[in-house]
Amino acid sequence: MDINEELRYGAKIISELNVCNKTLRVDQLKQNKKWDWERKQWEQERKKWSQKLGGSNAIIQKLRTHDLELIDEARHLQIENANKDISLAKSKAENDIKSKKIKSL
């Protein structure tokens, strides 16, 4: 092989490498676009679930607050009933004492 043939062969190989390089770049760009699209879809899905969970957490917090309010109200009513029972017992005791005094007269 003389020098001109080697130069032509080298130029041919460089040309083929350039074609392969362009093809690889095009394929890489397509793949990157596909990945970007998939990433956007995942992000949208994540946001959707995040909003749903955020709403659920707010509902759960409201329910917990309501539960605590109901527990507090139930305790208050128990105390109120206990005070009424004590008052009723005192009244009955006073009535018994007064009845006995009246009977003894």
Coordinates of C-alpha atoms in Angstrom, one line a residue:
M1 CA 0.0 0.0 0.0
D2 CA 1.3 3.3 -0.9
I3 CA 0.8 6.5 1.1
N4 CA -2.1 7.7 -0.9
E5 CA -4.0 4.4 -0.4
E6 CA -3.3 4.6 3.3
L7 CA -4.6 8.2 3.4
R8 CA -7.7 7.2 1.5
Y9 CA -8.2 4.3 3.8
G10 CA -7.7 6.5 6.9
A11 CA -10.1 9.1 5.5
K12 CA -12.7 6.4 4.8
I13 CA -12.4 5.1 8.4
I14 CA -12.7 8.6 9.8
S15 CA -15.8 9.2 7.6
E16 CA -17.4 5.9 8.8
L17 CA -16.6 6.9 12.5
N18 CA -18.2 10.3 11.9
V19 CA -21.3 8.6 10.6
C20 CA -21.4 6.2 13.6
N21 CA -20.8 9.2 15.9
K22 CA -23.8 11.1 14.4
T23 CA -26.0 8.1 14.7
L24 CA -25.0 7.6 18.3
R25 CA -25.7 11.2 19.1
V26 CA -29.2 11.0 17.5
D27 CA -29.9 7.9 19.4
Q28 CA -28.7 9.5 22.6
L29 CA -30.9 12.5 22.1
K30 CA -33.9 10.3 21.5
Q31 CA -33.2 8.3 24.6
N32 CA -32.7 11.5 26.7
K33 CA -36.0 12.8 25.4
K34 CA -37.7 9.6 26.3
W35 CA -36.2 9.6 29.8
D36 CA -37.2 13.2 30.3
W37 CA -40.8 12.4 29.3
E38 CA -40.8 9.4 31.7
R39 CA -39.3 11.6 34.5
K40 CA -42.0 14.2 34.0
Q41 CA -44.7 11.5 34.1
W42 CA -43.3 10.2 37.4
E43 CA -43.1 13.7 38.8
Q44 CA -46.7 14.3 37.9
E45 CA -47.7 11.0 39.5
R46 CA -45.7 11.8 42.6
K47 CA -47.3 15.2 43.0
K48 CA -50.8 13.7 42.6
W49 CA -50.1 11.1 45.3
S50 CA -48.5 13.8 47.5
Q51 CA -51.7 15.9 47.2
K52 CA -53.9 13.0 48.0
L53 CA -51.8 12.0 51.0
G54 CA -51.6 15.6 52.2
G55 CA -55.4 15.8 52.1
S56 CA -55.7 12.5 54.0
N57 CA -53.2 13.8 56.6
A58 CA -55.3 16.9 57.1
I59 CA -58.5 14.8 57.5
I60 CA -56.7 12.5 60.0
Q61 CA -55.5 15.5 62.0
K62 CA -59.1 17.0 62.0
L63 CA -60.4 13.6 63.2
R64 CA -57.8 13.4 66.0
T65 CA -58.7 16.9 67.1
H66 CA -62.4 16.0 67.1
D67 CA -61.7 12.9 69.1
L68 CA -59.8 14.9 71.7
E69 CA -62.7 17.3 71.9
L70 CA -65.2 14.5 72.4
I71 CA -63.0 12.9 75.0
D72 CA -62.8 16.2 76.8
E73 CA -66.6 16.7 76.6
A74 CA -67.2 13.2 77.9
R75 CA -64.9 13.8 80.9
H76 CA -66.7 17.1 81.5
L77 CA -70.1 15.4 81.4
Q78 CA -68.9 12.7 83.8
I79 CA -67.7 15.3 86.3
E80 CA -71.0 17.1 85.9
N81 CA -73.0 13.9 86.5
A82 CA -70.8 13.1 89.5
N83 CA -71.5 16.6 90.9
K84 CA -75.2 16.2 90.4
D85 CA -75.2 12.8 92.0
I86 CA -73.3 14.3 95.0
S87 CA -75.8 17.1 95.2
L88 CA -78.8 14.7 95.0
A89 CA -77.3 12.6 97.7
K90 CA -76.8 15.7 99.9
S91 CA -80.4 16.8 99.3
K92 CA -81.7 13.3 100.1
A93 CA -79.7 13.3 103.3
E94 CA -81.0 16.7 104.3
N95 CA -84.5 15.6 103.5
D96 CA -84.1 12.5 105.7
I97 CA -82.8 14.6 108.5
K98 CA -85.6 17.1 108.2
S99 CA -88.2 14.3 108.0
K100 CA -86.8 12.8 111.2
K101 CA -86.9 16.1 112.9
I102 CA -90.5 16.6 111.8
K103 CA -91.5 13.2 113.0
S104 CA -89.9 13.7 116.3
L105 CA -91.9 16.8 116.9

